[in-house]
Amino acid sequence: MLKITMFSTADKVAGQGVGSVYVELLRLLRTQANDELKIQVNTYGRADISHYHTINPQYYLSTFMPNRGRKIGFVHFLPETLEGSLKLPRLFKGIFYRYVIAFYKRMDQLVVVNPSFKEKLMAYGIPEAKITYIPNFVSSSTFYPVTDKKRTELREQYHFPDKFTVLGSGQVQVRKGVPDFIELAKRNPDMQFIWTGGFSFGRITDGYAELKKVVDDPPANLSFPGIVDRNKLVDYYNMADVFLLPSYNELFPMSVLESFSTHTPVLVRNLDLYDAILKGDYLGADDVDEMDRDLHELRDDPAALQALQDKAKDAADYYSEDRLVKIWVKFYQDQAHLRKRG
């Protein structure tokens, strides 16, 4: 049995996708791979594999310790993907960005959740052979579809009107396209807009002052319930007619997978990286005007909405837990073999 040590503080900050990825993977391996893998968390005893989910300085120092085994780094972001997320002083930002790449270069192998990031990592001098693509996933027991009757009951329970409902989710920040989400709500007072998530990193969030004003005093048809517990988040997806993610930059958003798992139609901003992972299971728009037109079409054309819902169902099957647990177990076994051979 392989000893795997997970290093992570991702679950210490609520409302961020990195934490969701970590929690989902830990749960999956502990429940469905416990015959092949012994999982430890944040311990410094001997391990066959050390899997780093966050880039804390103490974790970087641990890579120089003996008995760490094969060192695996999970690439949740690159310096360029942090733009629009955090507002950092110029000098500190340059130092931090160099540290991010130095951390990745300390790894024996990197895992990316989007194959489009391979070339970007290679541009930093990391060999392609050291980069593996494994997609994200979510638990179908946590995120699942409900009946139309239940959806109506949920809207009543949460005090939302029975009108066409658009959900967005993620940290409230510029990179996530929240200003466009707000603009769409202003343009469509006859629709209900909900954004789940908050300012996970407080005042250093990019655009904090301007966005905080709207969060504190939103239009009547726009709700910001804040950071929602994962066991309640499924209710919000099921209340929605459409999930809209207007982000300007992503890797592999967990919110899209959560939407798929609840069979909620997905509308996103057109980004090249989606071509590699979502395979046309979504509707893409170039800007806020196109998003506005798409929302009206989906509201007014039940057949178009149903077709997009069917695509969400297909995507949920592809990113199933049963498929991904096999991929992760084989990956760890292959990495352990490379360690022994080396």
mmCIF file of C-alpha atoms in Angstrom:
data_model
loop_
_atom_site.group_PDB
_atom_site.id
_atom_site.type_symbol
_atom_site.label_atom_id
_atom_site.label_comp_id
_atom_site.label_asym_id
_atom_site.label_seq_id
_atom_site.Cartn_x
_atom_site.Cartn_y
_atom_site.Cartn_z
ATOM 1 C CA MET A 1 0.000 0.000 0.000
ATOM 2 C CA LEU A 2 1.351 3.399 -1.006
ATOM 3 C CA LYS A 3 1.754 6.106 1.639
ATOM 4 C CA ILE A 4 0.518 9.450 0.289
ATOM 5 C CA THR A 5 0.944 12.655 2.289
ATOM 6 C CA MET A 6 -1.259 15.563 1.285
ATOM 7 C CA PHE A 7 0.111 18.999 2.103
ATOM 8 C CA SER A 8 -2.563 21.681 2.052
ATOM 9 C CA THR A 9 -4.092 24.652 3.826
ATOM 10 C CA ALA A 10 -6.618 25.143 1.020
ATOM 11 C CA ASP A 11 -9.557 24.330 3.265
ATOM 12 C CA LYS A 12 -8.603 27.109 5.704
ATOM 13 C CA VAL A 13 -9.947 29.855 3.398
ATOM 14 C CA ALA A 14 -13.670 29.485 2.696
ATOM 15 C CA GLY A 15 -15.198 30.047 -0.705
ATOM 16 C CA GLN A 16 -12.259 29.306 -3.005
ATOM 17 C CA GLY A 17 -12.032 26.642 -5.680
ATOM 18 C CA VAL A 18 -8.636 25.310 -4.582
ATOM 19 C CA GLY A 19 -10.188 24.210 -1.305
ATOM 20 C CA SER A 20 -13.061 22.491 -3.097
ATOM 21 C CA VAL A 21 -10.659 20.546 -5.332
ATOM 22 C CA TYR A 22 -8.614 19.436 -2.322
ATOM 23 C CA VAL A 23 -11.615 18.391 -0.242
ATOM 24 C CA GLU A 24 -13.157 16.459 -3.128
ATOM 25 C CA LEU A 25 -9.941 14.567 -3.922
ATOM 26 C CA LEU A 26 -9.250 13.733 -0.278
ATOM 27 C CA ARG A 27 -12.776 12.404 0.201
ATOM 28 C CA LEU A 28 -12.658 10.377 -3.025
ATOM 29 C CA LEU A 29 -9.350 8.662 -2.268
ATOM 30 C CA ARG A 30 -10.247 7.923 1.345
ATOM 31 C CA THR A 31 -13.583 6.364 0.412
ATOM 32 C CA GLN A 32 -12.838 4.623 -2.885
ATOM 33 C CA ALA A 33 -9.086 3.903 -2.879
ATOM 34 C CA ASN A 34 -8.374 2.951 0.723
ATOM 35 C CA ASP A 35 -7.231 -0.530 -0.333
ATOM 36 C CA GLU A 36 -4.460 0.889 -2.516
ATOM 37 C CA LEU A 37 -3.543 4.162 -0.782
ATOM 38 C CA LYS A 38 -2.924 5.251 2.804
ATOM 39 C CA ILE A 39 -3.646 8.984 2.946
ATOM 40 C CA GLN A 40 -2.006 11.270 5.535
ATOM 41 C CA VAL A 41 -2.428 15.041 5.832
ATOM 42 C CA ASN A 42 0.266 17.583 6.755
ATOM 43 C CA THR A 43 2.559 15.075 8.455
ATOM 44 C CA TYR A 44 6.330 14.870 7.971
ATOM 45 C CA GLY A 45 6.930 11.150 8.424
ATOM 46 C CA ARG A 46 8.109 8.904 5.593
ATOM 47 C CA ALA A 47 5.942 8.909 2.486
ATOM 48 C CA ASP A 48 6.109 7.300 -0.920
ATOM 49 C CA ILE A 49 4.541 10.419 -2.409
ATOM 50 C CA SER A 50 4.147 13.961 -1.093
ATOM 51 C CA HIS A 51 1.342 15.785 -2.855
ATOM 52 C CA TYR A 52 1.445 19.580 -2.448
ATOM 53 C CA HIS A 53 -1.890 21.354 -2.979
ATOM 54 C CA THR A 54 -0.803 24.780 -1.720
ATOM 55 C CA ILE A 55 2.541 26.561 -1.889
ATOM 56 C CA ASN A 56 3.116 27.552 1.738
ATOM 57 C CA PRO A 57 6.754 28.409 2.563
ATOM 58 C CA GLN A 58 6.969 25.605 5.151
ATOM 59 C CA TYR A 59 5.945 23.156 2.441
ATOM 60 C CA TYR A 60 8.675 24.473 0.163
ATOM 61 C CA LEU A 61 11.231 23.902 2.920
ATOM 62 C CA SER A 62 9.883 20.388 3.458
ATOM 63 C CA THR A 63 10.886 19.441 -0.094
ATOM 64 C CA PHE A 64 14.519 19.434 1.092
ATOM 65 C CA MET A 65 13.783 16.909 3.851
ATOM 66 C CA PRO A 66 14.587 13.206 3.425
ATOM 67 C CA ASN A 67 11.820 10.620 3.086
ATOM 68 C CA ARG A 68 9.469 12.942 1.253
ATOM 69 C CA GLY A 69 9.282 10.454 -1.597
ATOM 70 C CA ARG A 70 8.140 11.576 -5.016
ATOM 71 C CA LYS A 71 7.097 15.236 -4.854
ATOM 72 C CA ILE A 72 3.873 16.112 -6.711
ATOM 73 C CA GLY A 73 2.683 19.681 -7.187
ATOM 74 C CA PHE A 74 -0.920 20.562 -7.991
ATOM 75 C CA VAL A 75 -0.956 23.619 -10.279
ATOM 76 C CA HIS A 76 -4.064 25.571 -9.326
ATOM 77 C CA PHE A 77 -2.755 28.886 -10.647
ATOM 78 C CA LEU A 78 0.073 30.643 -12.462
ATOM 79 C CA PRO A 79 1.260 34.219 -11.966
ATOM 80 C CA GLU A 80 -0.800 35.454 -14.918
ATOM 81 C CA THR A 81 -3.992 33.832 -13.584
ATOM 82 C CA LEU A 82 -3.671 35.816 -10.344
ATOM 83 C CA GLU A 83 -4.073 39.090 -12.218
ATOM 84 C CA GLY A 84 -7.536 40.441 -11.474
ATOM 85 C CA SER A 85 -7.780 38.366 -8.306
ATOM 86 C CA LEU A 86 -5.460 39.985 -5.790
ATOM 87 C CA LYS A 87 -4.249 43.560 -5.523
ATOM 88 C CA LEU A 88 -0.624 43.258 -4.421
ATOM 89 C CA PRO A 89 2.176 45.868 -4.132
ATOM 90 C CA ARG A 90 4.359 45.775 -7.244
ATOM 91 C CA LEU A 91 7.560 44.749 -5.423
ATOM 92 C CA PHE A 92 5.879 41.990 -3.415
ATOM 93 C CA LYS A 93 4.028 40.763 -6.486
ATOM 94 C CA GLY A 94 7.256 40.243 -8.412
ATOM 95 C CA ILE A 95 8.828 38.312 -5.529
ATOM 96 C CA PHE A 96 5.715 36.221 -5.012
ATOM 97 C CA TYR A 97 5.397 35.325 -8.686
ATOM 98 C CA ARG A 98 9.025 34.158 -8.805
ATOM 99 C CA TYR A 99 8.396 32.073 -5.690
ATOM 100 C CA VAL A 100 5.388 30.379 -7.323
ATOM 101 C CA ILE A 101 7.511 29.180 -10.232
ATOM 102 C CA ALA A 102 10.394 28.184 -7.936
ATOM 103 C CA PHE A 103 7.961 26.037 -5.952
ATOM 104 C CA TYR A 104 6.719 24.295 -9.085
ATOM 105 C CA LYS A 105 10.290 23.668 -10.234
ATOM 106 C CA ARG A 106 11.030 21.890 -6.929
ATOM 107 C CA MET A 107 8.461 19.229 -7.823
ATOM 108 C CA ASP A 108 9.255 15.911 -9.479
ATOM 109 C CA GLN A 109 5.907 16.032 -11.273
ATOM 110 C CA LEU A 110 3.177 18.618 -11.730
ATOM 111 C CA VAL A 111 -0.538 17.992 -12.181
ATOM 112 C CA VAL A 112 -2.594 20.479 -14.185
ATOM 113 C CA VAL A 113 -6.378 20.446 -14.372
ATOM 114 C CA ASN A 114 -6.337 21.981 -17.841
ATOM 115 C CA PRO A 115 -4.018 20.773 -20.647
ATOM 116 C CA SER A 116 -3.716 24.332 -21.973
ATOM 117 C CA PHE A 117 -1.433 25.082 -19.008
ATOM 118 C CA LYS A 118 1.245 22.697 -20.221
ATOM 119 C CA GLU A 119 2.643 25.220 -22.698
ATOM 120 C CA LYS A 120 2.557 28.009 -20.124
ATOM 121 C CA LEU A 121 4.542 25.922 -17.648
ATOM 122 C CA MET A 122 6.977 24.913 -20.379
ATOM 123 C CA ALA A 123 7.528 28.613 -21.083
ATOM 124 C CA TYR A 124 8.826 28.884 -17.497
ATOM 125 C CA GLY A 125 11.400 26.181 -18.254
ATOM 126 C CA ILE A 126 9.545 23.142 -16.918
ATOM 127 C CA PRO A 127 9.874 20.056 -19.188
ATOM 128 C CA GLU A 128 6.673 18.706 -20.720
ATOM 129 C CA ALA A 129 7.466 15.220 -19.392
ATOM 130 C CA LYS A 130 7.077 16.569 -15.840
ATOM 131 C CA ILE A 131 3.486 17.763 -16.445
ATOM 132 C CA THR A 132 0.394 15.524 -16.215
ATOM 133 C CA TYR A 133 -3.200 16.503 -16.986
ATOM 134 C CA ILE A 134 -5.917 15.165 -14.653
ATOM 135 C CA PRO A 135 -9.319 16.909 -14.725
ATOM 136 C CA ASN A 136 -11.326 18.010 -11.713
ATOM 137 C CA PHE A 137 -14.526 16.323 -10.555
ATOM 138 C CA VAL A 138 -17.248 16.727 -7.934
ATOM 139 C CA SER A 139 -19.241 14.303 -5.824
ATOM 140 C CA SER A 140 -22.588 13.258 -7.280
ATOM 141 C CA SER A 141 -23.774 12.604 -3.723
ATOM 142 C CA THR A 142 -23.112 16.261 -2.844
ATOM 143 C CA PHE A 143 -24.250 17.876 -6.099
ATOM 144 C CA TYR A 144 -27.313 16.281 -7.673
ATOM 145 C CA PRO A 145 -30.413 17.391 -9.594
ATOM 146 C CA VAL A 146 -33.862 17.731 -8.002
ATOM 147 C CA THR A 147 -37.380 17.651 -9.419
ATOM 148 C CA ASP A 148 -39.211 20.740 -10.690
ATOM 149 C CA LYS A 149 -41.495 20.504 -7.650
ATOM 150 C CA LYS A 150 -38.499 20.515 -5.303
ATOM 151 C CA ARG A 151 -36.980 23.474 -7.153
ATOM 152 C CA THR A 152 -40.170 25.475 -6.579
ATOM 153 C CA GLU A 153 -40.081 24.524 -2.895
ATOM 154 C CA LEU A 154 -36.435 25.635 -2.650
ATOM 155 C CA ARG A 155 -37.220 29.046 -4.143
ATOM 156 C CA GLU A 156 -39.970 29.474 -1.583
ATOM 157 C CA GLN A 157 -37.680 28.301 1.214
ATOM 158 C CA TYR A 158 -34.954 30.782 0.243
ATOM 159 C CA HIS A 159 -37.482 33.550 -0.536
ATOM 160 C CA PHE A 160 -36.630 33.931 -4.217
ATOM 161 C CA PRO A 161 -39.367 34.808 -6.727
ATOM 162 C CA ASP A 162 -40.603 32.282 -9.274
ATOM 163 C CA LYS A 163 -38.898 33.888 -12.268
ATOM 164 C CA PHE A 164 -36.057 33.002 -14.650
ATOM 165 C CA THR A 165 -33.054 32.647 -12.341
ATOM 166 C CA VAL A 166 -29.372 33.097 -13.177
ATOM 167 C CA LEU A 167 -26.709 31.860 -10.760
ATOM 168 C CA GLY A 168 -23.037 32.825 -10.564
ATOM 169 C CA SER A 169 -20.547 31.440 -8.063
ATOM 170 C CA GLY A 170 -17.007 32.120 -6.906
ATOM 171 C CA GLN A 171 -15.011 34.772 -5.148
ATOM 172 C CA VAL A 172 -16.379 38.287 -5.607
ATOM 173 C CA GLN A 173 -13.575 39.788 -7.693
ATOM 174 C CA VAL A 174 -12.884 41.383 -11.064
ATOM 175 C CA ARG A 175 -11.304 38.246 -12.580
ATOM 176 C CA LYS A 176 -14.521 36.322 -12.039
ATOM 177 C CA GLY A 177 -16.400 38.863 -14.157
ATOM 178 C CA VAL A 178 -18.616 39.978 -11.291
ATOM 179 C CA PRO A 179 -18.954 43.532 -12.727
ATOM 180 C CA ASP A 180 -20.522 42.018 -15.866
ATOM 181 C CA PHE A 181 -22.824 39.858 -13.739
ATOM 182 C CA ILE A 182 -23.967 43.013 -11.947
ATOM 183 C CA GLU A 183 -24.487 44.784 -15.273
ATOM 184 C CA LEU A 184 -26.656 41.923 -16.560
ATOM 185 C CA ALA A 185 -28.798 42.096 -13.436
ATOM 186 C CA LYS A 186 -29.324 45.830 -13.999
ATOM 187 C CA ARG A 187 -30.326 45.211 -17.618
ATOM 188 C CA ASN A 188 -32.815 42.475 -16.726
ATOM 189 C CA PRO A 189 -34.980 43.460 -13.758
ATOM 190 C CA ASP A 190 -37.468 40.752 -14.815
ATOM 191 C CA MET A 191 -34.884 38.027 -14.064
ATOM 192 C CA GLN A 192 -33.484 36.943 -10.683
ATOM 193 C CA PHE A 193 -29.675 36.981 -10.318
ATOM 194 C CA ILE A 194 -27.797 35.288 -7.455
ATOM 195 C CA TRP A 195 -24.042 35.234 -6.813
ATOM 196 C CA THR A 196 -22.773 32.808 -4.163
ATOM 197 C CA GLY A 197 -19.326 33.616 -2.796
ATOM 198 C CA GLY A 198 -17.604 36.448 -1.022
ATOM 199 C CA PHE A 199 -14.364 38.307 -0.470
ATOM 200 C CA SER A 200 -12.264 35.330 0.613
ATOM 201 C CA PHE A 201 -9.111 37.473 0.730
ATOM 202 C CA GLY A 202 -10.712 40.622 2.100
ATOM 203 C CA ARG A 203 -9.494 44.053 1.116
ATOM 204 C CA ILE A 204 -6.623 42.811 -1.058
ATOM 205 C CA THR A 205 -9.237 41.444 -3.487
ATOM 206 C CA ASP A 206 -8.969 43.263 -6.815
ATOM 207 C CA GLY A 207 -11.831 45.774 -7.140
ATOM 208 C CA TYR A 208 -12.831 45.341 -3.484
ATOM 209 C CA ALA A 209 -14.073 48.889 -2.787
ATOM 210 C CA GLU A 210 -16.299 49.155 -5.869
ATOM 211 C CA LEU A 211 -17.697 45.624 -5.593
ATOM 212 C CA LYS A 212 -18.322 45.927 -1.842
ATOM 213 C CA LYS A 213 -20.657 48.879 -2.491
ATOM 214 C CA VAL A 214 -22.847 46.753 -4.768
ATOM 215 C CA VAL A 215 -22.728 43.700 -2.486
ATOM 216 C CA ASP A 216 -23.924 45.857 0.420
ATOM 217 C CA ASP A 217 -26.656 47.569 -1.647
ATOM 218 C CA PRO A 218 -27.511 45.464 -4.721
ATOM 219 C CA PRO A 219 -30.370 45.990 -7.194
ATOM 220 C CA ALA A 220 -33.674 44.436 -6.083
ATOM 221 C CA ASN A 221 -33.244 41.433 -8.422
ATOM 222 C CA LEU A 222 -29.643 40.688 -7.420
ATOM 223 C CA SER A 223 -28.740 38.709 -4.299
ATOM 224 C CA PHE A 224 -25.349 38.131 -2.683
ATOM 225 C CA PRO A 225 -25.916 35.449 -0.008
ATOM 226 C CA GLY A 226 -22.148 35.320 0.663
ATOM 227 C CA ILE A 227 -20.030 32.196 1.073
ATOM 228 C CA VAL A 228 -22.413 29.230 1.157
ATOM 229 C CA ASP A 229 -21.590 25.888 2.799
ATOM 230 C CA ARG A 230 -21.128 23.138 0.214
ATOM 231 C CA ASN A 231 -24.010 21.115 1.619
ATOM 232 C CA LYS A 232 -26.297 24.089 0.922
ATOM 233 C CA LEU A 233 -24.699 25.176 -2.339
ATOM 234 C CA VAL A 234 -26.489 22.365 -4.192
ATOM 235 C CA ASP A 235 -29.788 24.130 -3.436
ATOM 236 C CA TYR A 236 -28.651 27.252 -5.278
ATOM 237 C CA TYR A 237 -27.648 25.317 -8.397
ATOM 238 C CA ASN A 238 -31.021 23.590 -8.395
ATOM 239 C CA MET A 239 -32.899 26.871 -8.026
ATOM 240 C CA ALA A 240 -31.175 28.242 -11.124
ATOM 241 C CA ASP A 241 -32.376 28.000 -14.708
ATOM 242 C CA VAL A 242 -28.882 28.870 -15.949
ATOM 243 C CA PHE A 243 -25.425 28.974 -14.394
ATOM 244 C CA LEU A 244 -23.378 31.917 -15.678
ATOM 245 C CA LEU A 245 -19.622 32.236 -15.144
ATOM 246 C CA PRO A 246 -18.321 35.419 -16.824
ATOM 247 C CA SER A 247 -14.688 34.903 -15.669
ATOM 248 C CA TYR A 248 -11.832 36.402 -17.674
ATOM 249 C CA ASN A 249 -9.418 33.663 -16.594
ATOM 250 C CA GLU A 250 -9.831 30.163 -15.176
ATOM 251 C CA LEU A 251 -8.091 26.792 -15.006
ATOM 252 C CA PHE A 252 -10.926 24.330 -14.491
ATOM 253 C CA PRO A 253 -13.687 25.981 -12.435
ATOM 254 C CA MET A 254 -15.266 23.648 -9.899
ATOM 255 C CA SER A 255 -18.463 25.678 -10.145
ATOM 256 C CA VAL A 256 -18.963 24.523 -13.739
ATOM 257 C CA LEU A 257 -18.603 20.879 -12.676
ATOM 258 C CA GLU A 258 -21.024 21.475 -9.807
ATOM 259 C CA SER A 259 -23.490 22.877 -12.361
ATOM 260 C CA PHE A 260 -23.051 19.868 -14.624
ATOM 261 C CA SER A 261 -23.605 17.526 -11.686
ATOM 262 C CA THR A 262 -26.942 19.222 -10.902
ATOM 263 C CA HIS A 263 -27.828 19.199 -14.653
ATOM 264 C CA THR A 264 -27.916 22.997 -14.719
ATOM 265 C CA PRO A 265 -27.253 24.588 -18.153
ATOM 266 C CA VAL A 266 -23.926 26.453 -18.309
ATOM 267 C CA LEU A 267 -23.120 29.795 -19.972
ATOM 268 C CA VAL A 268 -19.516 31.071 -19.823
ATOM 269 C CA ARG A 269 -17.346 33.726 -21.367
ATOM 270 C CA ASN A 270 -15.534 32.326 -24.404
ATOM 271 C CA LEU A 271 -12.033 31.308 -23.277
ATOM 272 C CA ASP A 272 -9.646 29.146 -25.293
ATOM 273 C CA LEU A 273 -8.925 26.941 -22.293
ATOM 274 C CA TYR A 274 -12.541 25.734 -22.175
ATOM 275 C CA ASP A 275 -12.126 24.087 -25.594
ATOM 276 C CA ALA A 276 -9.787 21.497 -24.094
ATOM 277 C CA ILE A 277 -11.907 20.534 -21.085
ATOM 278 C CA LEU A 278 -15.595 21.244 -21.645
ATOM 279 C CA LYS A 279 -15.938 19.878 -25.204
ATOM 280 C CA GLY A 280 -18.890 22.000 -26.257
ATOM 281 C CA ASP A 281 -21.020 21.081 -23.239
ATOM 282 C CA TYR A 282 -21.606 24.781 -22.579
ATOM 283 C CA LEU A 283 -22.790 27.946 -24.304
ATOM 284 C CA GLY A 284 -20.073 30.570 -24.837
ATOM 285 C CA ALA A 285 -20.345 34.349 -25.208
ATOM 286 C CA ASP A 286 -17.712 36.927 -26.077
ATOM 287 C CA ASP A 287 -18.946 39.847 -23.984
ATOM 288 C CA VAL A 288 -21.726 41.137 -21.768
ATOM 289 C CA ASP A 289 -23.957 42.038 -24.746
ATOM 290 C CA GLU A 290 -23.753 38.484 -26.085
ATOM 291 C CA MET A 291 -24.403 37.067 -22.616
ATOM 292 C CA ASP A 292 -27.496 39.254 -22.426
ATOM 293 C CA ARG A 293 -28.778 37.951 -25.776
ATOM 294 C CA ASP A 294 -28.081 34.335 -24.763
ATOM 295 C CA LEU A 295 -29.971 34.686 -21.490
ATOM 296 C CA HIS A 296 -32.999 36.047 -23.331
ATOM 297 C CA GLU A 297 -32.865 33.231 -25.873
ATOM 298 C CA LEU A 298 -32.621 30.577 -23.170
ATOM 299 C CA ARG A 299 -35.485 32.103 -21.231
ATOM 300 C CA ASP A 300 -37.723 32.412 -24.296
ATOM 301 C CA ASP A 301 -36.832 29.121 -26.011
ATOM 302 C CA PRO A 302 -37.481 26.051 -23.809
ATOM 303 C CA ALA A 303 -36.010 23.742 -26.483
ATOM 304 C CA ALA A 304 -32.687 25.621 -26.434
ATOM 305 C CA LEU A 305 -32.614 25.509 -22.642
ATOM 306 C CA GLN A 306 -33.364 21.777 -22.647
ATOM 307 C CA ALA A 307 -30.618 21.105 -25.211
ATOM 308 C CA LEU A 308 -28.095 22.868 -22.980
ATOM 309 C CA GLN A 309 -29.358 20.926 -19.973
ATOM 310 C CA ASP A 310 -28.837 17.661 -21.867
ATOM 311 C CA LYS A 311 -25.226 18.683 -22.512
ATOM 312 C CA ALA A 312 -24.758 19.289 -18.790
ATOM 313 C CA LYS A 313 -25.998 15.756 -18.089
ATOM 314 C CA ASP A 314 -23.519 14.272 -20.590
ATOM 315 C CA ALA A 315 -20.646 16.241 -19.047
ATOM 316 C CA ALA A 316 -21.589 15.033 -15.556
ATOM 317 C CA ASP A 317 -21.211 11.445 -16.729
ATOM 318 C CA TYR A 318 -17.783 12.117 -18.268
ATOM 319 C CA TYR A 319 -16.372 13.729 -15.109
ATOM 320 C CA SER A 320 -17.646 10.967 -12.836
ATOM 321 C CA GLU A 321 -15.928 9.921 -9.616
ATOM 322 C CA ASP A 322 -15.651 6.287 -10.751
ATOM 323 C CA ARG A 323 -13.582 7.286 -13.754
ATOM 324 C CA LEU A 324 -11.381 9.790 -11.932
ATOM 325 C CA VAL A 325 -10.487 7.582 -8.966
ATOM 326 C CA LYS A 326 -8.966 5.045 -11.368
ATOM 327 C CA ILE A 327 -6.941 7.779 -13.040
ATOM 328 C CA TRP A 328 -5.589 9.070 -9.707
ATOM 329 C CA VAL A 329 -4.670 5.621 -8.366
ATOM 330 C CA LYS A 330 -2.788 4.739 -11.549
ATOM 331 C CA PHE A 331 -1.025 8.122 -11.505
ATOM 332 C CA TYR A 332 0.221 7.605 -7.943
ATOM 333 C CA GLN A 333 1.304 4.038 -8.712
ATOM 334 C CA ASP A 334 3.236 5.193 -11.793
ATOM 335 C CA GLN A 335 4.908 7.971 -9.806
ATOM 336 C CA ALA A 336 5.940 5.563 -7.045
ATOM 337 C CA HIS A 337 7.429 3.273 -9.685
ATOM 338 C CA LEU A 338 9.449 6.169 -11.117
ATOM 339 C CA ARG A 339 10.771 6.955 -7.628
ATOM 340 C CA LYS A 340 11.967 3.378 -7.121
ATOM 341 C CA ARG A 341 13.483 3.246 -10.573
ATOM 342 C CA GLY A 342 15.259 6.561 -10.000
#
